[in-house]
mmCIF file of C-alpha atoms and ligand atoms in Angstrom:
data_model
loop_
_atom_site.group_PDB
_atom_site.id
_atom_site.type_symbol
_atom_site.label_atom_id
_atom_site.label_comp_id
_atom_site.label_asym_id
_atom_site.label_seq_id
_atom_site.Cartn_x
_atom_site.Cartn_y
_atom_site.Cartn_z
ATOM 1 C CA MET L 1 100.252 125.821 78.454
ATOM 2 C CA VAL L 2 97.409 124.161 80.307
ATOM 3 C CA ARG L 3 94.939 122.155 78.235
ATOM 4 C CA PHE L 4 91.749 120.331 79.180
ATOM 5 C CA THR L 5 90.020 117.915 76.814
ATOM 6 C CA VAL L 6 86.927 115.950 77.773
ATOM 7 C CA LEU L 7 87.034 112.811 75.626
ATOM 8 C CA ALA L 8 83.779 111.345 76.940
ATOM 9 C CA SER L 9 81.330 112.142 79.708
ATOM 10 C CA GLY L 10 78.265 110.156 80.744
ATOM 11 C CA SER L 11 77.143 106.852 82.163
ATOM 12 C CA ARG L 12 78.703 104.904 79.275
ATOM 13 C CA GLY L 13 82.212 106.156 79.850
ATOM 14 C CA ASN L 14 84.210 109.045 81.281
ATOM 15 C CA CYS L 15 87.687 110.190 80.242
ATOM 16 C CA THR L 16 89.428 113.555 80.281
ATOM 17 C CA VAL L 17 92.964 114.517 79.332
ATOM 18 C CA LEU L 18 94.642 117.345 81.141
ATOM 19 C CA SER L 19 98.071 118.786 80.456
ATOM 20 C CA GLY L 20 100.115 121.288 82.406
ATOM 21 C CA GLY L 21 103.776 122.029 81.716
ATOM 22 C CA ARG L 22 105.360 118.808 80.519
ATOM 23 C CA THR L 23 102.829 116.562 82.272
ATOM 24 C CA ARG L 24 99.797 114.879 80.760
ATOM 25 C CA ILE L 25 97.250 113.114 82.905
ATOM 26 C CA LEU L 26 94.274 110.993 82.007
ATOM 27 C CA VAL L 27 91.425 111.454 84.465
ATOM 28 C CA ASP L 28 89.391 108.219 84.521
ATOM 29 C CA ALA L 29 89.584 105.525 81.867
ATOM 30 C CA GLY L 30 85.954 104.674 81.280
ATOM 31 C CA LEU L 31 86.265 103.918 77.562
ATOM 32 C CA SER L 32 87.861 100.828 76.092
ATOM 33 C CA CYS L 33 91.548 101.406 75.420
ATOM 34 C CA ARG L 34 90.997 101.357 71.673
ATOM 35 C CA GLU L 35 88.210 103.926 71.790
ATOM 36 C CA LEU L 36 90.144 106.036 74.247
ATOM 37 C CA PHE L 37 93.157 106.186 71.936
ATOM 38 C CA ARG L 38 90.920 106.890 68.950
ATOM 39 C CA ARG L 39 89.302 109.820 70.693
ATOM 40 C CA MET L 40 92.603 111.166 71.956
ATOM 41 C CA ARG L 41 93.979 111.245 68.424
ATOM 42 C CA LEU L 42 90.730 112.794 67.177
ATOM 43 C CA ALA L 43 91.233 115.525 69.758
ATOM 44 C CA GLY L 44 94.879 116.037 68.771
ATOM 45 C CA GLU L 45 96.331 114.284 71.828
ATOM 46 C CA GLU L 46 98.943 111.546 71.488
ATOM 47 C CA PRO L 47 98.215 108.645 73.874
ATOM 48 C CA THR L 48 101.874 107.675 74.278
ATOM 49 C CA THR L 49 102.626 111.073 75.826
ATOM 50 C CA LEU L 50 100.407 110.386 78.862
ATOM 51 C CA ASN L 51 102.342 110.248 82.136
ATOM 52 C CA ALA L 52 99.720 108.911 84.540
ATOM 53 C CA ILE L 53 96.086 107.949 85.065
ATOM 54 C CA VAL L 54 94.100 109.348 87.980
ATOM 55 C CA ILE L 55 90.859 107.646 89.003
ATOM 56 C CA THR L 56 87.847 109.300 90.686
ATOM 57 C CA HIS L 57 86.065 106.069 91.716
ATOM 58 C CA GLU L 58 85.622 102.446 90.741
ATOM 59 C CA HIS L 59 82.303 102.537 88.863
ATOM 60 C CA GLN L 60 82.562 100.874 85.509
ATOM 61 C CA ASP L 61 81.954 104.027 83.489
ATOM 62 C CA HIS L 62 85.195 105.383 84.996
ATOM 63 C CA VAL L 63 87.476 102.333 84.862
ATOM 64 C CA ASN L 64 86.285 100.234 81.945
ATOM 65 C CA GLY L 65 89.547 100.481 79.969
ATOM 66 C CA LEU L 66 91.852 101.109 82.908
ATOM 67 C CA ALA L 67 93.985 97.974 83.088
ATOM 68 C CA VAL L 68 94.522 97.655 79.359
ATOM 69 C CA THR L 69 95.353 101.340 78.937
ATOM 70 C CA ALA L 70 97.774 101.472 81.866
ATOM 71 C CA ARG L 71 99.551 98.309 80.699
ATOM 72 C CA LYS L 72 99.772 99.427 77.103
ATOM 73 C CA LEU L 73 101.296 102.749 78.090
ATOM 74 C CA GLY L 74 103.293 101.423 81.052
ATOM 75 C CA ILE L 75 102.179 104.308 83.252
ATOM 76 C CA PRO L 76 101.186 104.503 86.931
ATOM 77 C CA VAL L 77 97.625 104.687 88.154
ATOM 78 C CA TYR L 78 96.688 106.954 91.066
ATOM 79 C CA PHE L 79 93.793 105.850 93.264
ATOM 80 C CA THR L 80 92.648 106.206 96.817
ATOM 81 C CA GLU L 81 93.339 102.926 98.562
ATOM 82 C CA GLY L 82 89.613 102.291 98.987
ATOM 83 C CA THR L 83 88.977 102.782 95.278
ATOM 84 C CA HIS L 84 91.884 100.550 94.311
ATOM 85 C CA ARG L 85 90.673 97.759 96.566
ATOM 86 C CA ALA L 86 87.112 98.085 95.292
ATOM 87 C CA TRP L 87 88.357 97.982 91.706
ATOM 88 C CA MET L 88 90.336 94.812 92.430
ATOM 89 C CA ARG L 89 87.309 93.193 94.056
ATOM 90 C CA TRP L 90 85.254 94.039 90.994
ATOM 91 C CA LEU L 91 87.771 92.296 88.730
ATOM 92 C CA GLN L 92 88.390 89.382 91.041
ATOM 93 C CA PRO L 93 85.111 87.872 92.120
ATOM 94 C CA ARG L 94 85.084 86.021 95.402
ATOM 95 C CA ARG L 95 87.292 82.967 95.276
ATOM 96 C CA GLN L 96 87.543 80.637 98.186
ATOM 97 C CA MET L 97 90.085 77.862 98.204
ATOM 98 C CA SER L 98 91.782 75.624 100.663
ATOM 99 C CA TYR L 99 95.497 75.869 101.320
ATOM 100 C CA ALA L 100 96.043 72.698 99.291
ATOM 101 C CA GLN L 101 94.104 74.130 96.346
ATOM 102 C CA TRP L 102 96.063 77.345 96.557
ATOM 103 C CA LEU L 103 99.357 75.469 96.591
ATOM 104 C CA GLU L 104 98.242 73.469 93.590
ATOM 105 C CA MET L 105 97.322 76.692 91.762
ATOM 106 C CA VAL L 106 100.719 78.246 92.455
ATOM 107 C CA ARG L 107 102.484 75.074 91.215
ATOM 108 C CA LYS L 108 100.370 75.030 88.083
ATOM 109 C CA GLN L 109 101.094 78.670 87.372
ATOM 110 C CA ALA L 110 104.820 78.090 87.783
ATOM 111 C CA ALA L 111 104.702 75.103 85.409
ATOM 112 C CA GLU L 112 102.729 77.102 82.834
ATOM 113 C CA ARG L 113 105.231 79.899 83.043
ATOM 114 C CA GLN L 114 108.119 77.591 82.426
ATOM 115 C CA ALA L 115 106.372 76.084 79.458
ATOM 116 C CA GLU L 116 105.483 79.432 77.892
ATOM 117 C CA PRO L 117 107.698 82.145 79.279
ATOM 118 C CA GLU L 118 106.758 84.664 76.567
ATOM 119 C CA THR L 119 102.999 84.250 76.776
ATOM 120 C CA GLU L 120 101.200 87.562 76.539
ATOM 121 C CA ALA L 121 98.102 88.087 78.529
ATOM 122 C CA GLY L 122 94.764 87.883 76.823
ATOM 123 C CA GLU L 123 93.911 91.482 77.485
ATOM 124 C CA SER L 124 90.447 92.674 76.924
ATOM 125 C CA ASP L 125 88.241 95.289 78.387
ATOM 126 C CA PRO L 126 85.277 94.269 80.446
ATOM 127 C CA PRO L 127 82.168 94.345 78.274
ATOM 128 C CA ASP L 128 80.206 97.553 77.993
ATOM 129 C CA ASP L 129 77.540 97.869 80.583
ATOM 130 C CA PRO L 130 74.496 99.674 79.278
ATOM 131 C CA ASN L 131 73.328 100.411 82.798
ATOM 132 C CA GLU L 132 73.942 103.583 84.693
ATOM 133 C CA ASP L 133 77.363 103.343 86.293
ATOM 134 C CA SER L 134 77.143 100.340 88.480
ATOM 135 C CA PRO L 135 79.404 99.386 91.300
ATOM 136 C CA GLY L 136 81.002 95.998 91.026
ATOM 137 C CA GLU L 137 80.769 93.009 93.257
ATOM 138 C CA PRO L 138 80.147 93.619 96.932
ATOM 139 C CA ALA L 139 83.107 93.939 99.199
ATOM 140 C CA VAL L 140 85.392 90.970 99.675
ATOM 141 C CA GLU L 141 88.828 91.337 101.178
ATOM 142 C CA ASN L 142 91.792 90.703 98.922
ATOM 143 C CA SER L 143 95.430 91.283 99.524
ATOM 144 C CA VAL L 144 96.948 94.258 97.757
ATOM 145 C CA GLN L 145 99.712 93.164 95.441
ATOM 146 C CA THR L 146 100.956 96.391 93.998
ATOM 147 C CA THR L 147 104.079 98.353 93.690
ATOM 148 C CA PRO L 148 104.443 100.132 97.026
ATOM 149 C CA ALA L 149 102.899 103.552 96.774
ATOM 150 C CA SER L 150 104.935 106.583 97.557
ATOM 151 C CA SER L 151 103.685 108.722 100.383
ATOM 152 C CA ASP L 152 105.933 111.561 99.280
ATOM 153 C CA PRO L 153 104.150 113.836 96.817
ATOM 154 C CA ALA L 154 107.493 114.842 95.348
ATOM 155 C CA GLN L 155 107.880 111.256 94.202
ATOM 156 C CA GLY L 156 104.842 111.665 92.057
ATOM 157 C CA SER L 157 106.596 112.444 88.801
ATOM 158 C CA ALA L 158 105.678 109.744 86.383
ATOM 159 C CA PRO L 159 108.052 107.663 84.324
ATOM 160 C CA ASN L 160 108.348 108.366 80.652
ATOM 161 C CA PRO L 161 107.082 105.219 78.968
ATOM 162 C CA ALA L 162 109.429 105.781 76.079
ATOM 163 C CA LEU L 163 112.477 105.734 78.376
ATOM 164 C CA ASP L 164 111.199 103.434 81.027
ATOM 165 C CA PRO L 165 109.174 100.615 79.510
ATOM 166 C CA ALA L 166 106.605 98.820 81.623
ATOM 167 C CA PRO L 167 107.870 95.810 83.487
ATOM 168 C CA ASN L 168 106.786 92.651 81.750
ATOM 169 C CA PRO L 169 105.794 90.087 84.334
ATOM 170 C CA ALA L 170 105.897 87.394 81.699
ATOM 171 C CA LEU L 171 109.672 87.880 81.557
ATOM 172 C CA ASP L 172 110.216 88.047 85.292
ATOM 173 C CA PRO L 173 111.816 85.142 87.166
ATOM 174 C CA ALA L 174 109.779 82.395 88.833
ATOM 175 C CA PRO L 175 106.915 83.538 91.024
ATOM 176 C CA ASP L 176 107.402 84.281 94.645
ATOM 177 C CA PRO L 177 106.123 81.146 96.406
ATOM 178 C CA LEU L 178 104.145 83.421 98.687
ATOM 179 C CA GLY L 179 102.252 84.622 95.649
ATOM 180 C CA GLU L 180 103.030 88.335 95.999
ATOM 181 C CA ARG L 181 103.286 88.772 92.246
ATOM 182 C CA PRO L 182 101.012 87.114 89.717
ATOM 183 C CA ALA L 183 102.591 84.565 87.438
ATOM 184 C CA THR L 184 101.259 86.149 84.276
ATOM 185 C CA LEU L 185 98.925 88.959 83.402
ATOM 186 C CA LYS L 186 96.351 86.379 82.529
ATOM 187 C CA ASP L 187 96.342 85.197 86.118
ATOM 188 C CA ASP L 188 95.718 88.610 87.529
ATOM 189 C CA PRO L 189 93.379 91.005 85.772
ATOM 190 C CA THR L 190 94.204 93.632 88.377
ATOM 191 C CA TRP L 191 97.893 93.822 87.553
ATOM 192 C CA LEU L 192 99.049 97.372 86.805
ATOM 193 C CA PRO L 193 102.515 98.705 85.941
ATOM 194 C CA ALA L 194 102.493 100.852 89.097
ATOM 195 C CA VAL L 195 99.964 101.996 91.658
ATOM 196 C CA GLU L 196 100.164 105.153 93.743
ATOM 197 C CA TYR L 197 97.778 106.019 96.529
ATOM 198 C CA PHE L 198 96.467 109.442 97.416
ATOM 199 C CA GLN L 199 93.987 110.566 100.043
ATOM 200 C CA ALA L 200 91.117 113.011 99.862
ATOM 201 C CA GLY L 201 92.156 116.240 101.526
ATOM 202 C CA GLN L 202 95.860 115.708 100.849
ATOM 203 C CA PRO L 203 97.158 117.487 97.768
ATOM 204 C CA PHE L 204 99.879 115.786 95.741
ATOM 205 C CA SER L 205 101.745 116.391 92.517
ATOM 206 C CA ILE L 206 102.305 114.495 89.323
ATOM 207 C CA GLY L 207 105.099 116.232 87.457
ATOM 208 C CA ASP L 208 104.003 119.811 86.754
ATOM 209 C CA VAL L 209 100.404 119.341 87.903
ATOM 210 C CA CYS L 210 99.247 119.757 91.485
ATOM 211 C CA ILE L 211 96.139 117.766 92.415
ATOM 212 C CA SER L 212 93.774 118.410 95.322
ATOM 213 C CA PRO L 213 91.406 115.474 95.776
ATOM 214 C CA PHE L 214 88.242 115.999 97.820
ATOM 215 C CA THR L 215 85.552 113.602 99.007
ATOM 216 C CA ILE L 216 82.257 113.592 97.125
ATOM 217 C CA PRO L 217 78.977 111.998 98.233
ATOM 218 C CA HIS L 218 78.462 109.057 95.858
ATOM 219 C CA ASP L 219 77.767 105.347 96.287
ATOM 220 C CA ALA L 220 81.309 104.138 95.673
ATOM 221 C CA ALA L 221 84.050 103.010 98.066
ATOM 222 C CA ASP L 222 85.964 106.291 98.377
ATOM 223 C CA PRO L 223 84.946 108.629 95.544
ATOM 224 C CA VAL L 224 86.682 111.942 94.928
ATOM 225 C CA GLY L 225 86.529 115.096 92.856
ATOM 226 C CA PHE L 226 89.643 117.101 92.005
ATOM 227 C CA VAL L 227 91.035 120.558 91.632
ATOM 228 C CA PHE L 228 94.014 120.450 89.278
ATOM 229 C CA SER L 229 96.394 123.367 89.179
ATOM 230 C CA SER L 230 99.322 124.087 86.931
ATOM 231 C CA GLU L 231 100.958 127.296 85.731
ATOM 232 C CA GLY L 232 98.556 129.266 87.926
ATOM 233 C CA VAL L 233 95.484 127.788 86.212
ATOM 234 C CA ARG L 234 92.908 125.965 88.362
ATOM 235 C CA LEU L 235 90.544 123.347 86.964
ATOM 236 C CA GLY L 236 87.697 121.896 89.051
ATOM 237 C CA PHE L 237 86.312 118.442 88.432
ATOM 238 C CA ALA L 238 83.078 117.357 90.151
ATOM 239 C CA THR L 239 80.852 114.680 88.650
ATOM 240 C CA ASP L 240 79.122 111.677 90.220
ATOM 241 C CA LEU L 241 77.828 113.303 93.359
ATOM 242 C CA GLY L 242 74.426 113.108 94.967
ATOM 243 C CA TYR L 243 74.516 116.691 96.216
ATOM 244 C CA ILE L 244 77.060 119.450 96.807
ATOM 245 C CA PRO L 245 78.125 119.443 100.455
ATOM 246 C CA PRO L 246 80.036 122.348 102.041
ATOM 247 C CA ASN L 247 83.474 120.737 101.500
ATOM 248 C CA VAL L 248 82.827 120.531 97.755
ATOM 249 C CA ARG L 249 81.478 124.109 97.621
ATOM 250 C CA GLU L 250 84.684 125.199 99.332
ATOM 251 C CA GLN L 251 86.827 123.507 96.707
ATOM 252 C CA LEU L 252 84.972 124.819 93.671
ATOM 253 C CA ARG L 253 86.164 128.406 94.114
ATOM 254 C CA ASP L 254 88.670 130.549 92.239
ATOM 255 C CA LEU L 255 88.572 128.228 89.272
ATOM 256 C CA ASP L 256 89.424 128.925 85.652
ATOM 257 C CA LEU L 257 87.371 125.965 84.514
ATOM 258 C CA LEU L 258 84.639 123.976 86.209
ATOM 259 C CA LEU L 259 83.415 120.582 85.017
ATOM 260 C CA LEU L 260 80.166 120.030 86.905
ATOM 261 C CA GLU L 261 77.712 117.157 86.747
ATOM 262 C CA SER L 262 74.251 117.910 85.388
ATOM 263 C CA ASN L 263 72.988 114.358 85.252
ATOM 264 C CA HIS L 264 69.243 114.336 84.987
ATOM 265 C CA ASP L 265 66.068 116.283 84.683
ATOM 266 C CA LEU L 266 63.966 115.406 87.707
ATOM 267 C CA GLU L 267 60.728 114.990 85.767
ATOM 268 C CA MET L 268 62.327 112.904 83.041
ATOM 269 C CA LEU L 269 63.877 110.661 85.671
ATOM 270 C CA ARG L 270 60.610 110.271 87.592
ATOM 271 C CA ASP L 271 58.601 109.503 84.441
ATOM 272 C CA GLY L 272 61.410 107.614 82.710
ATOM 273 C CA PRO L 273 62.134 103.943 82.071
ATOM 274 C CA TYR L 274 64.325 103.134 85.074
ATOM 275 C CA PRO L 275 62.972 100.722 87.718
ATOM 276 C CA TRP L 276 62.036 102.466 90.926
ATOM 277 C CA PRO L 277 65.069 101.277 92.969
ATOM 278 C CA VAL L 278 67.409 102.668 90.303
ATOM 279 C CA LYS L 279 65.495 105.956 90.274
ATOM 280 C CA GLN L 280 65.857 106.105 94.020
ATOM 281 C CA ARG L 281 69.571 105.469 93.769
ATOM 282 C CA VAL L 282 70.119 108.221 91.189
ATOM 283 C CA LEU L 283 68.022 110.658 93.226
ATOM 284 C CA SER L 284 69.646 109.817 96.541
ATOM 285 C CA ARG L 285 72.265 111.833 98.429
ATOM 286 C CA VAL L 286 74.882 109.433 97.063
ATOM 287 C CA GLY L 287 73.544 109.326 93.514
ATOM 288 C CA HIS L 288 73.873 111.937 90.779
ATOM 289 C CA LEU L 289 73.406 115.691 90.547
ATOM 290 C CA SER L 290 70.232 116.869 88.804
ATOM 291 C CA ASN L 291 70.029 119.861 86.467
ATOM 292 C CA ASP L 292 68.218 121.687 89.263
ATOM 293 C CA ALA L 293 70.886 120.908 91.847
ATOM 294 C CA ALA L 294 73.678 121.973 89.491
ATOM 295 C CA SER L 295 71.794 125.202 88.730
ATOM 296 C CA GLU L 296 71.175 125.856 92.376
ATOM 297 C CA PHE L 297 74.893 125.663 93.008
ATOM 298 C CA LEU L 298 75.682 127.889 90.021
ATOM 299 C CA ALA L 299 73.132 130.492 91.129
ATOM 300 C CA ALA L 300 73.759 130.532 94.864
ATOM 301 C CA ASP L 301 77.254 129.283 95.681
ATOM 302 C CA TYR L 302 79.446 129.490 92.618
ATOM 303 C CA ASP L 303 81.691 132.557 92.587
ATOM 304 C CA GLY L 304 81.371 133.147 88.839
ATOM 305 C CA GLN L 305 85.140 133.262 88.325
ATOM 306 C CA ALA L 306 85.648 130.495 85.795
ATOM 307 C CA ALA L 307 86.207 131.227 82.134
ATOM 308 C CA TYR L 308 84.474 127.951 81.280
ATOM 309 C CA VAL L 309 81.676 126.001 82.899
ATOM 310 C CA ILE L 310 81.282 122.534 81.382
ATOM 311 C CA LEU L 311 78.211 120.465 82.193
ATOM 312 C CA GLY L 312 79.014 116.755 82.257
ATOM 313 C CA HIS L 313 77.791 113.225 82.985
ATOM 314 C CA LEU L 314 74.432 113.958 81.328
ATOM 315 C CA SER L 315 72.120 110.954 81.380
ATOM 316 C CA GLU L 316 71.054 109.772 77.961
ATOM 317 C CA ASN L 317 67.801 108.391 79.323
ATOM 318 C CA ASN L 318 66.816 111.050 81.790
ATOM 319 C CA ASN L 319 68.078 114.299 80.384
ATOM 320 C CA LEU L 320 68.255 116.405 77.248
ATOM 321 C CA PRO L 321 71.246 118.632 76.534
ATOM 322 C CA GLU L 322 68.917 121.581 76.011
ATOM 323 C CA LEU L 323 67.262 121.122 79.412
ATOM 324 C CA ALA L 324 70.656 121.051 81.141
ATOM 325 C CA ARG L 325 71.872 124.055 79.170
ATOM 326 C CA VAL L 326 68.774 126.176 79.786
ATOM 327 C CA ALA L 327 68.815 125.423 83.507
ATOM 328 C CA ALA L 328 72.483 126.415 83.807
ATOM 329 C CA GLU L 329 72.073 129.504 81.629
ATOM 330 C CA ARG L 330 69.251 130.666 83.814
ATOM 331 C CA ALA L 331 71.377 130.099 86.899
ATOM 332 C CA LEU L 332 74.299 132.032 85.479
ATOM 333 C CA LEU L 333 71.897 134.926 84.830
ATOM 334 C CA GLY L 334 73.783 136.965 82.302
ATOM 335 C CA ARG L 335 77.135 136.230 83.919
ATOM 336 C CA ALA L 336 78.118 134.280 80.803
ATOM 337 C CA SER L 337 80.290 136.117 78.272
ATOM 338 C CA LEU L 338 83.237 135.456 75.977
ATOM 339 C CA LEU L 339 85.579 135.924 78.928
ATOM 340 C CA ALA L 340 83.678 134.335 81.776
ATOM 341 C CA ASN L 341 81.322 131.434 82.340
ATOM 342 C CA ARG L 342 81.260 130.219 78.764
ATOM 343 C CA LEU L 343 78.888 127.313 79.010
ATOM 344 C CA LEU L 344 79.775 124.049 77.256
ATOM 345 C CA LEU L 345 78.231 120.592 77.301
ATOM 346 C CA ALA L 346 80.442 117.519 77.413
ATOM 347 C CA SER L 347 79.216 114.672 75.256
ATOM 348 C CA GLN L 348 79.144 110.927 75.636
ATOM 349 C CA HIS L 349 79.909 110.277 72.012
ATOM 350 C CA GLU L 350 82.583 112.716 70.896
ATOM 351 C CA PRO L 351 85.404 114.699 72.446
ATOM 352 C CA LEU L 352 84.807 118.294 73.391
ATOM 353 C CA SER L 353 87.245 120.681 71.675
ATOM 354 C CA ALA L 354 90.382 121.171 73.750
ATOM 355 C CA ILE L 355 90.299 124.181 76.053
ATOM 356 C CA SER L 356 93.641 125.922 76.454
ATOM 357 C CA PHE L 357 94.878 128.508 78.902
HETATM 358 ZN ZN1 ZN H 401 79.729 106.739 89.698
HETATM 359 ZN ZN1 ZN H 402 79.885 107.917 86.512
#
């Protein structure tokens, strides 16, 4: 059975659980770990059965609970390399130090570790950001200190956390003097149990789910949308995009389910409370999709094949669910029925009922 459950959608947090065969994947981890688990259980999903986390891009509303969730479950995180690096830069603000300072830091970390070998990291999610999804700090180069990613898609099957517990760096031997591994979790907020890289345009598999990532126009390092397929069911995932370019139109065909952004009503955004630069950003070709743009796609380019069309990432300040719904209904022009194009709205505050195929 294939199942798709949107746990949260909007600029305060995005998370979706998708299962196919024996594989369960979390798409984005934009809620705090605690809230994410609460919503999963509310939706009848058991968090400990997740096999992997897949990330669309590094904006806070998509990664807010990422590190804590991945560590708690001991599961790998799949990113593009650009997104992973941007996420690390966001968590590790620019730090400049001399060689002597660095050496001193490494010595201190080693001494601390010897003193308290069992110390657990003080894990906490970054604070909620009430703003529209904001990118983190500007680019600064950092070295990647992750588990080497597999380039072989067949290697994608995720470990079962129950059988294969997450490595605990606090129990590992003394740190590599070259500093490849952090001394403790506390020292490195970017530490993850395992990191795997994928590239837009190159399909890969995680267990029983095949994933086709595609580039989307959005102001992040290397943002992607996805088509997930399993057991012959195809699920399209496209939020956080300024417009729908031909490559995205191409991907969003022959789907059984489409999750499409319907972020804002143009008039509400223009007359709304955001400062002008933020309005410009949302409206730009690398911002967010308006109700009109989503409708235009649904009317002109969408093939009408999906059983479900879910509108997502609705702005709480610049949209009303009814405006998004009416615009999409008009665009689907009587193509909606019990069997095709059932229109649903994903919510920021509660999970959408699971959709099964
Ligand atoms: Zn975004
Ligand atoms: Zn977003």
